[in-house]
Amino acid sequence: MEDNSIVALLERHGVRPTANRILIVKALAAGRHPLSMRDLEIEIQSIDKSNIFRALTLFRERHMVHAVEDGDGATRYELCWSEDEDSDEDEHMHFFCEVCHRTFCLYDRHVPDVSLPEGYRVSSVNCLVKGVCPACGRKRKC
Amino acid sequence: MEDNSIVALLERHGVRPTANRILIVKALAAGRHPLSMRDLEIEIQSIDKSNIFRALTLFRERHMVHAVEDGDGATRYELCWSEDEDSDEDEHMHFFCEVCHRTFCLYDRHVPDVSLPEGYRVSSVNCLVKGVCPACGRKRKC
DNA sequence: GTTTATGCAAATTCTTTGCAATACT
DNA sequence: AGTATTGCAAAGAATTTGCATAAAC
């Protein structure tokens, strides 16, 4: 993802495009998996974790990223690609491998469309499948 | 839930029915929501958290409880009611209220049946809906 | 008597906040 | 000047481990 479009993305969500924030978005866009705070800390050594945390919090408020429970205690973050700025329509399921502890996006599996009884307001749906990924499955058997 | 059936449940899963474990299962059975370690610590003051933790870990290994991400950092636990001892067939969705931070069971909403491509082994599906519960929704509007 | 379970203390990990310094408008 | 952003340090919360004692088989 290019700097130009990252700046545009940030501004579209009302976030000032500082150098740090651009780095964080770039890392999120580059990773094929949702990234945890720890991943980002390691990836971008130049930024303090408190700042990464505050950036992610802001991004989340502005619906620029959403949070994914990683099945392993920590929270992971991924960019929203939805057209709609205020909802999280593009939500897909995730797969957590219990052996290698990686989280994959199942882009072609949408989270179910949940309609709850009168009175509930739904803001997001998180769907995490746990199991063993193909790579780890092979290793085990051989 | 009576002590007899708790003992039977534990033994069915190959877990020795100690006094502490019976207390923990009883608490899990009594709560209408999935309980966090913290909930259990408060509920059962007599047992140390490390022991609660070890009991829950064991129960999880034996498919006697399953873990639910509570949307708020901690993990919550609930008894499996499935007939099948080794899978988590009875899984239903959960609802996390972003205002009161309570987690509810949506017993009538099953998690979707996920069939993944060749190579994946699925062991469980976690589905968490976040939003505002009826009680909090009412308070806000009035 | 050997294995299993427990309590206590302490280490880890992940997240969050306070505050002073810096950068931006 | 005045607001927003940042780094550093430290607090908090949730989880996990080490080890010595106690209980169960």
Short mmCIF file of C-alpha atoms (C1' of nucleotides) in Angstrom, two decimals:
data_model
loop_
_atom_site.label_atom_id
_atom_site.label_comp_id
_atom_site.label_asym_id
_atom_site.label_seq_id
_atom_site.Cartn_x
_atom_site.Cartn_y
_atom_site.Cartn_z
CA MET A 1 0.00 0.00 0.00
CA GLU A 2 1.37 3.36 -0.97
CA ASP A 3 1.81 6.33 1.31
CA ASN A 4 -0.66 8.34 -0.73
CA SER A 5 -3.50 5.97 -0.25
CA ILE A 6 -2.64 5.48 3.39
CA VAL A 7 -2.82 9.22 3.97
CA ALA A 8 -6.11 9.29 2.13
CA LEU A 9 -7.43 6.43 4.22
CA LEU A 10 -6.48 8.15 7.45
CA GLU A 11 -8.00 11.43 6.42
CA ARG A 12 -11.17 9.79 5.25
CA HIS A 13 -11.57 8.56 8.81
CA GLY A 14 -10.70 11.89 10.36
CA VAL A 15 -7.31 10.79 11.65
CA ARG A 16 -4.31 13.02 11.25
CA PRO A 17 -1.74 11.23 9.12
CA THR A 18 1.35 11.38 11.28
CA ALA A 19 4.50 9.50 10.36
CA ASN A 20 3.91 6.92 13.06
CA ARG A 21 0.36 6.26 12.11
CA ILE A 22 1.34 5.78 8.50
CA LEU A 23 3.91 3.21 9.57
CA ILE A 24 1.33 1.37 11.61
CA VAL A 25 -1.21 1.28 8.81
CA LYS A 26 1.48 0.15 6.40
CA ALA A 27 2.37 -2.73 8.67
CA LEU A 28 -1.25 -3.71 9.05
CA ALA A 29 -1.76 -3.59 5.31
CA ALA A 30 1.37 -5.60 4.62
CA GLY A 31 0.65 -8.44 7.03
CA ARG A 32 -1.52 -11.13 5.58
CA HIS A 33 -2.69 -12.01 9.08
CA PRO A 34 -4.26 -9.74 11.62
CA LEU A 35 -1.48 -8.37 13.81
CA SER A 36 -1.28 -8.14 17.57
CA MET A 37 0.17 -5.21 19.46
CA ARG A 38 3.19 -7.34 20.11
CA ASP A 39 3.60 -8.08 16.39
CA LEU A 40 3.51 -4.38 15.68
CA GLU A 41 5.97 -3.58 18.44
CA ILE A 42 8.44 -6.03 16.96
CA GLU A 43 7.78 -4.95 13.41
CA ILE A 44 8.14 -1.24 14.09
CA GLN A 45 10.84 -0.93 16.71
CA SER A 46 10.90 2.84 16.40
CA ILE A 47 7.48 3.38 17.92
CA ASP A 48 6.70 2.92 21.57
CA LYS A 49 4.00 0.43 22.46
CA SER A 50 1.92 3.05 24.23
CA ASN A 51 1.73 4.98 21.03
CA ILE A 52 0.87 1.90 19.00
CA PHE A 53 -1.84 1.23 21.51
CA ARG A 54 -3.23 4.73 21.27
CA ALA A 55 -3.15 4.67 17.50
CA LEU A 56 -4.98 1.36 17.38
CA THR A 57 -7.56 2.62 19.86
CA LEU A 58 -8.16 5.65 17.69
CA PHE A 59 -8.34 3.60 14.52
CA ARG A 60 -10.85 1.36 16.15
CA GLU A 61 -13.02 4.26 17.25
CA ARG A 62 -13.00 5.56 13.70
CA HIS A 63 -13.83 2.13 12.28
CA MET A 64 -10.59 1.98 10.39
CA VAL A 65 -9.50 -1.29 11.92
CA HIS A 66 -11.35 -3.94 13.78
CA ALA A 67 -10.22 -6.19 16.55
CA VAL A 68 -10.08 -9.94 16.33
CA GLU A 69 -9.71 -12.22 19.31
CA ASP A 70 -6.79 -14.43 18.46
CA GLY A 71 -7.80 -17.43 20.51
CA ASP A 72 -4.67 -17.10 22.52
CA GLY A 73 -5.21 -14.26 24.92
CA ALA A 74 -4.15 -11.31 22.83
CA THR A 75 -6.16 -9.13 20.51
CA ARG A 76 -5.27 -8.75 16.88
CA TYR A 77 -6.08 -5.91 14.54
CA GLU A 78 -6.80 -5.69 10.87
CA LEU A 79 -7.72 -2.94 8.50
CA CYS A 80 -11.36 -2.62 7.54
CA TRP A 81 -11.80 -2.78 3.82
CA SER A 82 -15.48 -2.07 3.91
CA GLU A 83 -16.83 0.76 1.81
CA ASP A 84 -19.17 1.73 4.55
CA GLU A 85 -17.15 3.81 6.97
CA ASP A 86 -19.26 3.19 10.01
CA SER A 87 -20.00 -0.48 10.06
CA ASP A 88 -17.83 -3.52 9.79
CA GLU A 89 -19.55 -5.12 6.87
CA ASP A 90 -16.58 -6.85 5.44
CA GLU A 91 -16.13 -9.09 8.43
CA HIS A 92 -14.87 -12.54 7.62
CA MET A 93 -14.09 -15.46 9.85
CA HIS A 94 -10.64 -16.22 11.17
CA PHE A 95 -8.83 -19.43 11.73
CA PHE A 96 -6.54 -19.93 14.69
CA CYS A 97 -4.10 -22.82 14.49
CA GLU A 98 -3.71 -24.41 17.88
CA VAL A 99 -0.31 -25.82 16.96
CA CYS A 100 1.57 -22.92 15.40
CA HIS A 101 -0.61 -20.27 17.04
CA ARG A 102 -1.04 -18.28 13.88
CA THR A 103 -4.26 -16.56 12.89
CA PHE A 104 -5.41 -16.68 9.28
CA CYS A 105 -8.10 -14.74 7.48
CA LEU A 106 -10.79 -16.81 5.88
CA TYR A 107 -11.65 -14.12 3.38
CA ASP A 108 -14.28 -16.19 1.65
CA ARG A 109 -16.16 -17.05 4.83
CA HIS A 110 -18.40 -14.30 5.98
CA VAL A 111 -19.48 -14.11 9.56
CA PRO A 112 -23.14 -15.07 9.80
CA ASP A 113 -25.75 -12.41 9.55
CA VAL A 114 -27.09 -12.24 13.06
CA SER A 115 -30.49 -10.79 13.72
CA LEU A 116 -31.23 -10.67 17.39
CA PRO A 117 -34.52 -10.19 19.19
CA GLU A 118 -36.00 -6.74 19.59
CA GLY A 119 -33.92 -4.60 21.90
CA TYR A 120 -30.47 -5.78 21.00
CA ARG A 121 -28.22 -3.52 19.00
CA VAL A 122 -25.50 -5.39 17.14
CA SER A 123 -22.29 -3.60 16.34
CA SER A 124 -19.98 -6.39 15.30
CA VAL A 125 -19.66 -10.12 14.97
CA ASN A 126 -16.47 -11.99 15.71
CA CYS A 127 -16.12 -15.50 14.47
CA LEU A 128 -13.05 -17.58 15.21
CA VAL A 129 -12.53 -21.14 14.09
CA LYS A 130 -9.90 -23.07 16.00
CA GLY A 131 -8.15 -26.19 14.90
CA VAL A 132 -5.05 -27.30 13.05
CA CYS A 133 -3.90 -25.65 9.85
CA PRO A 134 -2.83 -27.65 6.79
CA ALA A 135 0.89 -27.06 7.37
CA CYS A 136 0.78 -28.29 10.95
CA GLY A 137 -1.55 -31.14 10.05
CA ARG A 138 1.01 -32.47 7.60
CA LYS A 139 3.88 -32.22 10.03
CA ARG A 140 2.01 -34.19 12.62
CA LYS A 141 1.12 -37.09 10.44
CA CYS A 142 4.55 -37.63 8.88
CA MET B 1 -26.76 -29.47 39.67
CA GLU B 2 -26.35 -32.18 42.25
CA ASP B 3 -23.08 -33.53 43.53
CA ASN B 4 -23.87 -36.95 42.17
CA SER B 5 -24.21 -35.85 38.61
CA ILE B 6 -21.18 -33.60 38.92
CA VAL B 7 -19.08 -36.51 40.08
CA ALA B 8 -20.44 -38.57 37.22
CA LEU B 9 -19.64 -35.80 34.75
CA LEU B 10 -16.08 -35.50 36.00
CA GLU B 11 -15.51 -39.23 35.90
CA ARG B 12 -17.00 -39.52 32.46
CA HIS B 13 -14.25 -37.18 31.33
CA GLY B 14 -11.52 -38.96 33.22
CA VAL B 15 -11.10 -36.25 35.83
CA ARG B 16 -10.76 -37.14 39.47
CA PRO B 17 -13.66 -35.61 41.37
CA THR B 18 -11.91 -33.69 44.11
CA ALA B 19 -13.80 -31.36 46.41
CA ASN B 20 -12.37 -28.30 44.69
CA ARG B 21 -13.22 -29.47 41.22
CA ILE B 22 -16.76 -30.22 42.27
CA LEU B 23 -17.09 -26.69 43.60
CA ILE B 24 -15.81 -25.26 40.36
CA VAL B 25 -18.18 -27.29 38.22
CA LYS B 26 -21.04 -26.37 40.49
CA ALA B 27 -20.28 -22.71 40.07
CA LEU B 28 -20.06 -23.07 36.31
CA ALA B 29 -23.34 -24.92 36.22
CA ALA B 30 -25.06 -22.37 38.43
CA GLY B 31 -24.03 -19.26 36.49
CA ARG B 32 -26.27 -18.40 33.62
CA HIS B 33 -23.38 -16.66 31.88
CA PRO B 34 -19.99 -18.09 31.07
CA LEU B 35 -17.67 -17.29 33.98
CA SER B 36 -14.18 -15.84 33.92
CA MET B 37 -11.39 -16.98 36.18
CA ARG B 38 -11.93 -13.81 38.13
CA ASP B 39 -15.63 -14.59 38.56
CA LEU B 40 -14.73 -17.99 39.91
CA GLU B 41 -12.09 -16.61 42.25
CA ILE B 42 -14.65 -14.28 43.75
CA GLU B 43 -17.37 -16.90 43.83
CA ILE B 44 -15.21 -19.56 45.48
CA GLN B 45 -12.95 -17.74 47.89
CA SER B 46 -11.63 -20.96 49.34
CA ILE B 47 -9.74 -22.04 46.24
CA ASP B 48 -6.57 -20.41 45.01
CA LYS B 49 -6.61 -18.99 41.52
CA SER B 50 -3.74 -21.17 40.41
CA ASN B 51 -5.79 -24.18 41.24
CA ILE B 52 -8.84 -22.80 39.50
CA PHE B 53 -6.66 -22.18 36.51
CA ARG B 54 -5.28 -25.71 36.54
CA ALA B 55 -8.72 -27.21 36.93
CA LEU B 56 -10.07 -25.20 34.02
CA THR B 57 -7.11 -26.15 31.87
CA LEU B 58 -7.73 -29.79 32.64
CA PHE B 59 -11.45 -29.48 31.99
CA ARG B 60 -10.71 -27.87 28.69
CA GLU B 61 -8.32 -30.61 27.65
CA ARG B 62 -10.97 -33.15 28.48
CA HIS B 63 -13.65 -31.23 26.58
CA MET B 64 -15.67 -30.70 29.68
CA VAL B 65 -15.75 -26.94 29.35
CA HIS B 66 -15.07 -24.64 26.49
CA ALA B 67 -13.56 -21.22 26.46
CA VAL B 68 -15.34 -18.13 25.22
CA GLU B 69 -13.59 -14.89 24.45
CA ASP B 70 -15.48 -12.29 26.38
CA GLY B 71 -14.73 -9.37 24.11
CA ASP B 72 -13.04 -7.61 26.94
CA GLY B 73 -9.67 -9.21 27.44
CA ALA B 74 -10.51 -12.12 29.67
CA THR B 75 -11.54 -15.64 28.80
CA ARG B 76 -14.75 -17.10 30.07
CA TYR B 77 -15.62 -20.72 30.59
CA GLU B 78 -18.79 -22.69 30.30
CA LEU B 79 -19.70 -26.31 30.68
CA CYS B 80 -20.15 -28.34 27.53
CA TRP B 81 -23.52 -29.95 27.39
CA SER B 82 -22.86 -31.87 24.24
CA GLU B 83 -23.44 -35.61 24.22
CA ASP B 84 -20.35 -36.11 22.15
CA GLU B 85 -17.47 -36.08 24.59
CA ASP B 86 -14.80 -35.05 22.15
CA SER B 87 -16.26 -32.25 20.13
CA ASP B 88 -18.01 -29.09 21.07
CA GLU B 89 -21.19 -29.63 19.15
CA ASP B 90 -23.45 -27.69 21.37
CA GLU B 91 -21.74 -24.41 20.69
CA HIS B 92 -23.98 -21.41 20.60
CA MET B 93 -23.20 -17.78 19.99
CA HIS B 94 -22.54 -15.29 22.73
CA PHE B 95 -23.47 -11.68 23.09
CA PHE B 96 -21.17 -9.19 24.76
CA CYS B 97 -22.71 -5.92 25.86
CA GLU B 98 -20.28 -3.08 25.31
CA VAL B 99 -21.99 -0.96 27.95
CA CYS B 100 -22.42 -3.26 30.94
CA HIS B 101 -19.67 -5.67 29.87
CA ARG B 102 -21.72 -8.75 30.51
CA THR B 103 -21.66 -11.82 28.34
CA PHE B 104 -24.89 -13.62 27.53
CA CYS B 105 -25.52 -17.00 25.99
CA LEU B 106 -27.61 -16.97 22.86
CA TYR B 107 -28.74 -20.53 23.33
CA ASP B 108 -30.95 -20.50 20.28
CA ARG B 109 -28.25 -19.27 17.93
CA HIS B 110 -25.93 -21.96 16.83
CA VAL B 111 -22.50 -21.11 15.58
CA PRO B 112 -22.37 -21.65 11.82
CA ASP B 113 -21.34 -24.99 10.49
CA VAL B 114 -17.94 -24.32 9.04
CA SER B 115 -16.50 -26.62 6.45
CA LEU B 116 -13.01 -25.59 5.54
CA PRO B 117 -10.88 -26.62 2.57
CA GLU B 118 -9.03 -29.91 2.58
CA GLY B 119 -6.25 -29.92 5.12
CA TYR B 120 -7.83 -27.91 7.88
CA ARG B 121 -8.96 -29.67 10.99
CA VAL B 122 -11.64 -27.78 12.87
CA SER B 123 -11.94 -28.31 16.60
CA SER B 124 -14.17 -25.47 17.67
CA VAL B 125 -15.98 -22.39 16.52
CA ASN B 126 -16.28 -19.28 18.63
CA CYS B 127 -18.82 -16.70 17.69
CA LEU B 128 -19.20 -13.49 19.65
CA VAL B 129 -21.68 -10.77 18.84
CA LYS B 130 -20.93 -7.37 20.32
CA GLY B 131 -23.34 -4.54 20.80
CA VAL B 132 -25.73 -3.16 23.36
CA CYS B 133 -28.10 -5.36 25.32
CA PRO B 134 -31.78 -4.51 25.77
CA ALA B 135 -31.34 -3.30 29.37
CA CYS B 136 -28.56 -0.89 28.48
CA GLY B 137 -30.32 0.21 25.31
CA ARG B 138 -33.31 1.30 27.33
CA LYS B 139 -31.25 3.21 29.87
CA ARG B 140 -29.51 5.16 27.15
CA LYS B 141 -32.58 6.35 25.39
CA CYS B 142 -34.51 7.55 28.43
"C1'" DG C 1 5.46 -44.78 48.55
"C1'" DT C 2 4.38 -42.89 44.34
"C1'" DT C 3 1.48 -40.07 41.94
"C1'" DT C 4 -1.83 -36.24 41.94
"C1'" DA C 5 -3.72 -32.00 43.73
"C1'" DT C 6 -3.21 -27.80 46.23
"C1'" DG C 7 -1.66 -23.17 48.10
"C1'" DC C 8 1.39 -19.53 48.08
"C1'" DA C 9 4.43 -16.55 45.96
"C1'" DA C 10 6.29 -14.77 42.13
"C1'" DA C 11 7.10 -14.34 37.04
"C1'" DT C 12 5.05 -13.37 32.49
"C1'" DT C 13 2.37 -11.31 29.21
"C1'" DC C 14 -0.80 -8.05 27.53
"C1'" DT C 15 -2.91 -3.73 28.18
"C1'" DT C 16 -3.51 0.80 29.92
"C1'" DT C 17 -2.45 5.41 32.18
"C1'" DG C 18 0.32 9.66 33.93
"C1'" DC C 19 3.16 12.96 32.77
"C1'" DA C 20 6.55 15.77 30.71
"C1'" DA C 21 8.53 16.83 26.23
"C1'" DT C 22 7.86 17.57 21.48
"C1'" DA C 23 5.60 18.63 17.16
"C1'" DC C 24 1.87 20.59 14.61
"C1'" DT C 25 -1.61 24.39 13.33
"C1'" DA D 1 -0.37 30.15 22.28
"C1'" DG D 2 -2.94 26.06 22.14
"C1'" DT D 3 -4.00 21.47 20.81
"C1'" DA D 4 -2.50 16.93 19.44
"C1'" DT D 5 1.06 13.44 19.46
"C1'" DT D 6 4.76 11.00 21.38
"C1'" DG D 7 8.13 8.41 24.56
"C1'" DC D 8 9.23 6.75 28.86
"C1'" DA D 9 8.11 4.82 32.99
"C1'" DA D 10 5.16 2.63 35.67
"C1'" DA D 11 0.57 0.71 37.02
"C1'" DG D 12 -3.04 -2.82 36.29
"C1'" DA D 13 -5.11 -6.95 34.85
"C1'" DA D 14 -5.17 -11.72 33.35
"C1'" DT D 15 -2.58 -15.72 33.04
"C1'" DT D 16 0.96 -18.92 34.05
"C1'" DT D 17 4.87 -21.34 36.54
"C1'" DG D 18 7.97 -23.14 40.52
"C1'" DC D 19 8.12 -25.28 44.40
"C1'" DA D 20 7.05 -27.23 48.81
"C1'" DT D 21 3.21 -29.34 51.32
"C1'" DA D 22 -0.76 -32.18 51.69
"C1'" DA D 23 -3.96 -35.57 50.03
"C1'" DA D 24 -5.35 -39.60 47.36
"C1'" DC D 25 -4.57 -43.98 45.42
#
